[in-house]
Amino acid sequence: MDLFNILSEDKIKQAIKDGEFNRLPGMGKPLQLEDLSHISPELRVSYKMMKNAGMLDEEGELKKSIYKLEDLASACQDALQKEKLELQLSEKRVKLEQILKKRGTFSSKASAFYKNKINSKWS
């Protein structure tokens, strides 16, 4: 064992002695493990972090919807149906923009640059 592991173990043992783990939320309850088999092993940690931060719920669903609508609109032959799909697509984009704005995702200059790149790719 290296020094870091030894120090970590000592800190944990001291915290147990001091009772710092006695009143943790969920103590004594079984862990609820979720099935992440549909996500590649390299992305599981980042997926879990984003999900715990609340970034994948509505935003992820909106992005999926946008991609599907883009594919449908590009393949659609009927002008009336294509117009409906484009309307739905613009509504989803506005909703996604509102979520990102509310969260402050693109508030810095660097992220605003990437926002423009993303928007140009979507357009």
Steps between C-alpha positions, in 0.01 A plus 500: 500500500618847426494790740179647358306175562633472853404859582155454345436183699609671822264795435209263429569296814518818710171626352334166585628526858372859527156391377501721192334226292221425747227723359555491127190518278402156380692321773380145543310504171603289200680673217295561189726401216393594152566306184763683296564220254368715214785748557857421399734434794716803413202737531327358807673720757438819304139394430442437869653836596284686249190315608566572869547867411157500334635568154361199317135493584307745288799630307598155379149418391473829314826437318384154397174648373686767306727245330203282408302794366799618297531156342129479431486850352797437271346175373144631470357540148161649589522882528217529754645227721848650470362837612345338808829328581692827462255671736543226760876522453509874562282460811735236640803717427345798678413284800855362512638853473284606796624210711862577419447871565329431833786277604758757387672247279629756250564796729879515460677628189660164427175310522325767289752424227408132513131591506544675167680195361219273618232729359675517165516121493129474579406751233 
